[in-house]
Tab-separated table of C-alpha atoms in Angstrom:
chain	number	residue	atom	x	y	z
A	237	MET	CA	-31.766	12.416	6.280
A	238	THR	CA	-31.229	11.463	2.641
A	239	GLU	CA	-30.648	15.094	1.700
A	240	GLY	CA	-27.989	15.369	4.405
A	241	PHE	CA	-26.283	12.192	3.248
A	242	ASP	CA	-26.357	13.313	-0.391
A	243	GLY	CA	-24.850	16.646	0.613
A	244	ARG	CA	-21.995	14.971	2.496
A	245	LYS	CA	-21.452	12.582	-0.405
A	246	ARG	CA	-21.268	15.498	-2.852
A	247	GLU	CA	-18.774	17.320	-0.618
A	248	THR	CA	-16.623	14.190	-0.309
A	249	LEU	CA	-16.657	13.544	-4.044
A	250	ARG	CA	-15.771	17.152	-4.844
A	251	ARG	CA	-12.832	17.089	-2.441
A	252	PHE	CA	-11.304	13.983	-3.992
A	253	ALA	CA	-12.317	15.032	-7.517
A	254	ALA	CA	-10.140	18.132	-7.095
A	255	VAL	CA	-7.202	15.847	-6.331
A	256	GLY	CA	-8.112	13.556	-9.212
A	257	ALA	CA	-8.306	16.393	-11.713
A	258	ALA	CA	-4.761	17.422	-10.832
A	259	ALA	CA	-3.388	13.878	-10.658
A	260	PRO	CA	-0.819	12.986	-13.337
A	261	PHE	CA	-2.556	9.761	-14.325
A	262	VAL	CA	-4.097	8.755	-17.630
A	263	GLY	CA	-7.682	7.692	-17.930
A	264	THR	CA	-9.874	10.660	-17.138
A	265	ALA	CA	-13.616	10.270	-17.300
A	266	SER	CA	-15.064	10.025	-20.766
A	267	ALA	CA	-16.612	13.085	-22.334
A	268	SER	CA	-19.758	11.011	-22.858
A	269	ASP	CA	-20.271	10.678	-19.094
A	270	ASP	CA	-22.685	13.032	-17.382
A	271	GLY	CA	-21.517	15.498	-14.716
A	272	ASP	CA	-22.138	13.168	-11.770
A	273	ALA	CA	-20.262	10.331	-13.460
A	274	ASN	CA	-17.334	12.622	-14.237
A	275	GLU	CA	-17.227	13.864	-10.638
A	276	THR	CA	-17.398	10.341	-9.235
A	277	ARG	CA	-14.712	9.078	-11.605
A	278	GLU	CA	-12.417	11.966	-10.772
A	279	ALA	CA	-13.053	11.468	-7.049
A	280	ILE	CA	-11.884	7.872	-7.322
A	281	ARG	CA	-8.852	8.983	-9.339
A	282	GLY	CA	-8.033	11.394	-6.524
A	283	TYR	CA	-8.703	8.915	-3.748
A	284	VAL	CA	-6.667	5.934	-4.977
A	285	PRO	CA	-3.264	7.702	-5.186
A	286	THR	CA	-3.737	9.198	-1.709
A	287	THR	CA	-4.985	5.913	-0.199
A	288	PRO	CA	-3.091	3.229	-2.142
A	289	GLY	CA	-3.946	-0.331	-1.195
A	290	ALA	CA	-7.436	0.540	0.022
A	291	HIS	CA	-9.833	-2.351	-0.507
A	292	PHE	CA	-13.161	-2.048	-2.250
A	293	SER	CA	-15.346	-1.620	0.849
A	294	LYS	CA	-13.129	1.107	2.317
A	295	LEU	CA	-13.071	3.027	-0.954
A	296	ARG	CA	-16.824	2.679	-1.377
A	297	ASP	CA	-17.555	3.782	2.193
A	298	ASP	CA	-15.015	6.622	2.315
A	299	LEU	CA	-16.431	8.090	-0.899
A	300	ARG	CA	-20.034	7.380	0.169
A	301	LEU	CA	-20.752	5.426	-3.007
A	302	GLY	CA	-23.216	2.645	-3.641
A	303	THR	CA	-21.766	-0.805	-4.308
A	304	GLY	CA	-22.846	-0.904	-7.939
A	305	GLU	CA	-21.771	2.692	-8.492
A	306	ALA	CA	-18.284	2.005	-7.102
A	307	GLN	CA	-17.923	-1.224	-9.096
A	308	TYR	CA	-18.918	0.496	-12.333
A	309	HIS	CA	-16.495	3.404	-12.031
A	310	LEU	CA	-13.617	1.258	-10.760
A	311	ARG	CA	-14.054	-1.061	-13.725
A	312	LYS	CA	-14.036	1.893	-16.137
A	313	LEU	CA	-10.912	3.339	-14.547
A	314	GLU	CA	-9.121	-0.008	-14.721
A	315	GLU	CA	-10.102	-0.404	-18.357
A	316	SER	CA	-8.729	3.067	-19.124
A	317	GLY	CA	-5.409	2.291	-17.402
A	318	ALA	CA	-5.748	4.899	-14.649
A	319	ILE	CA	-5.759	2.402	-11.774
A	320	GLU	CA	-4.980	-1.258	-11.186
A	321	SER	CA	-6.105	-3.780	-8.611
A	322	GLU	CA	-4.676	-6.844	-6.924
A	323	LYS	CA	-6.369	-9.636	-5.016
A	324	ASP	CA	-5.107	-9.838	-1.442
A	325	ALA	CA	-6.665	-12.738	0.490
A	326	ASP	CA	-10.354	-11.800	0.774
A	327	TYR	CA	-9.793	-8.245	-0.472
A	328	ARG	CA	-9.281	-6.547	-3.805
A	329	ARG	CA	-6.956	-3.606	-3.315
A	330	PHE	CA	-6.620	-0.624	-5.633
A	331	PHE	CA	-3.509	1.303	-6.682
A	332	PRO	CA	-2.662	4.037	-9.169
A	333	ALA	CA	-1.362	2.318	-12.294
A	334	ASP	CA	2.386	1.747	-12.619
A	335	ARG	CA	3.268	3.508	-9.364
A	336	PHE	CA	4.250	0.622	-7.053
A	337	ASP	CA	6.228	-2.569	-7.420
A	338	GLU	CA	4.934	-5.878	-6.044
A	339	THR	CA	6.730	-5.508	-2.705
A	340	ASP	CA	5.255	-2.050	-2.178
A	341	LYS	CA	1.787	-3.402	-2.938
A	342	ARG	CA	2.191	-6.240	-0.436
A	343	ALA	CA	3.550	-3.823	2.158
A	344	LEU	CA	0.668	-1.389	1.683
A	345	GLY	CA	-1.809	-4.247	1.943
A	346	TYR	CA	-0.413	-5.237	5.333
A	347	LEU	CA	-0.136	-1.638	6.492
A	348	ARG	CA	-3.893	-1.392	5.912
A	349	ARG	CA	-4.500	-4.197	8.447
A	350	GLU	CA	-4.581	-3.059	12.054
A	351	THR	CA	-2.456	-5.724	13.777
A	352	PRO	CA	0.278	-6.009	11.114
A	353	ARG	CA	0.460	-2.209	10.898
A	354	GLY	CA	0.810	-1.964	14.666
A	355	MET	CA	3.573	-4.568	14.614
A	356	ILE	CA	5.418	-2.766	11.836
A	357	LEU	CA	5.236	0.570	13.662
A	358	ALA	CA	6.400	-1.049	16.904
A	359	LEU	CA	9.331	-2.751	15.179
A	360	LEU	CA	10.297	0.460	13.403
A	361	ARG	CA	10.387	2.140	16.832
A	362	ASP	CA	12.199	-0.751	18.525
A	363	PRO	CA	13.826	-3.340	16.239
A	364	ASP	CA	14.575	-5.503	19.294
A	365	ALA	CA	10.923	-5.828	20.364
A	366	THR	CA	9.894	-9.383	21.240
A	367	GLY	CA	6.599	-11.112	20.608
A	368	ALA	CA	5.608	-10.371	24.200
A	369	ASP	CA	6.553	-6.705	23.732
A	370	LEU	CA	4.433	-6.501	20.585
A	371	ALA	CA	1.458	-8.194	22.211
A	372	GLY	CA	1.633	-5.767	25.124
A	373	ALA	CA	2.028	-2.708	22.918
A	374	LEU	CA	-0.897	-3.678	20.683
A	375	GLY	CA	-3.127	-5.090	23.440
A	376	VAL	CA	-3.588	-8.425	21.655
A	377	SER	CA	-2.715	-12.022	22.472
A	378	ARG	CA	0.584	-13.715	21.681
A	379	PRO	CA	-1.168	-16.126	19.242
A	380	THR	CA	-2.539	-13.084	17.379
A	381	ILE	CA	0.986	-11.694	17.088
A	382	SER	CA	2.326	-15.078	15.968
A	383	ALA	CA	-0.340	-15.413	13.270
A	384	ALA	CA	0.286	-11.897	11.956
A	385	ALA	CA	4.052	-12.483	12.062
A	386	ALA	CA	3.645	-15.643	9.975
A	387	ASP	CA	1.662	-13.669	7.389
A	388	LEU	CA	4.266	-10.911	7.299
A	389	GLU	CA	7.021	-13.497	6.899
A	390	THR	CA	5.181	-15.169	4.012
A	391	ALA	CA	4.851	-11.740	2.397
A	392	GLY	CA	8.620	-11.276	2.673
A	393	LEU	CA	8.321	-8.359	5.093
A	394	LEU	CA	9.489	-10.065	8.300
A	395	ASP	CA	12.311	-12.442	9.229
A	396	ARG	CA	11.601	-14.710	12.218
A	397	SER	CA	14.865	-16.657	12.178
A	398	ASP	CA	16.150	-14.761	15.229
A	399	GLY	CA	13.314	-12.892	16.880
A	400	TYR	CA	11.276	-10.479	14.765
A	401	ALA	CA	13.145	-8.368	12.206
A	402	LEU	CA	11.640	-6.295	9.404
A	403	THR	CA	13.313	-7.250	6.134
A	404	GLU	CA	12.973	-3.816	4.505
A	405	PRO	CA	12.563	-1.247	7.287
A	406	GLU	CA	13.528	1.706	5.086
A	407	ARG	CA	10.881	0.855	2.506
A	408	LEU	CA	8.233	0.354	5.181
A	409	LEU	CA	9.190	3.569	6.959
A	410	THR	CA	8.955	5.485	3.691
A	411	LEU	CA	5.463	4.121	2.963
A	412	VAL	CA	4.309	4.818	6.513
A	413	VAL	CA	5.511	8.419	6.417
A	414	ARG	CA	4.290	9.103	2.872
A	415	TYR	CA	0.763	7.753	3.424
A	416	ALA	CA	0.326	8.237	7.177
A	417	ASP	CA	-2.788	10.365	6.768
A	418	SER	CA	-4.565	7.476	5.048
A	419	PHE	CA	-4.045	5.087	7.967
A	420	ASP	CA	-4.937	6.269	11.473
A	421	ALA	CA	-4.057	8.817	14.148
A	422	GLU	CA	-1.355	6.601	15.650
A	423	THR	CA	0.389	6.353	12.285
A	424	VAL	CA	0.169	10.112	11.804
A	425	ALA	CA	1.768	10.637	15.220
A	426	PHE	CA	4.498	8.133	14.348
A	427	ALA	CA	5.142	9.857	11.010
A	428	ASP	CA	5.383	13.259	12.679
A	429	ASP	CA	8.305	11.929	14.698
A	430	ALA	CA	9.855	9.880	11.885
A	431	ALA	CA	9.491	12.166	8.865
A	432	SER	CA	12.947	13.683	9.352
A	433	LEU	CA	14.499	10.230	8.879
A	434	VAL	CA	13.178	9.759	5.333
A	435	ALA	CA	13.747	11.536	2.061
A	436	TYR	CA	10.942	10.562	-0.293
A	437	ASP	CA	11.010	11.361	-4.012
A	438	PRO	CA	7.905	9.976	-5.734
């Protein structure tokens, strides 16, 4: 069992390490690190740009790292200037350094939450959707929609003065399409239909 887990972990790390090695970010692993440390560090450097806004637990679990192992390498990468993190409610979210402005970071944080992401996708599809429409589409209660809408409004991503209106739909659409693969299958399907609407130049 352990051997199988270690094999999957190694495969996962190698896949993201290949991305990290090619990533145009400063802060590669130190030459004093051993091979495993280098591979883990490079895997994180590959993972963060492809999954921006991921919180600590998601990053740790996706890369099959131990808690202490993930904390150590994330700290080293932050110290080297390769990545940066922001506190978001109960989560610490990680981003490639100097890639996103504060609005993008907030938007990515909410896109990584299931209900807000579902609301954003629904409103991108139908800007006239009501609270009842959103609740029905997402299969949640109206109070759940209201609470998520209040959070999105506080974040500056939603205007509730006359129904529900996304304040920066183009920005949100761009982020959804660019990082669809790092969300879920529904977002990928949405992006497949919406990609022709966006020209993205990173």
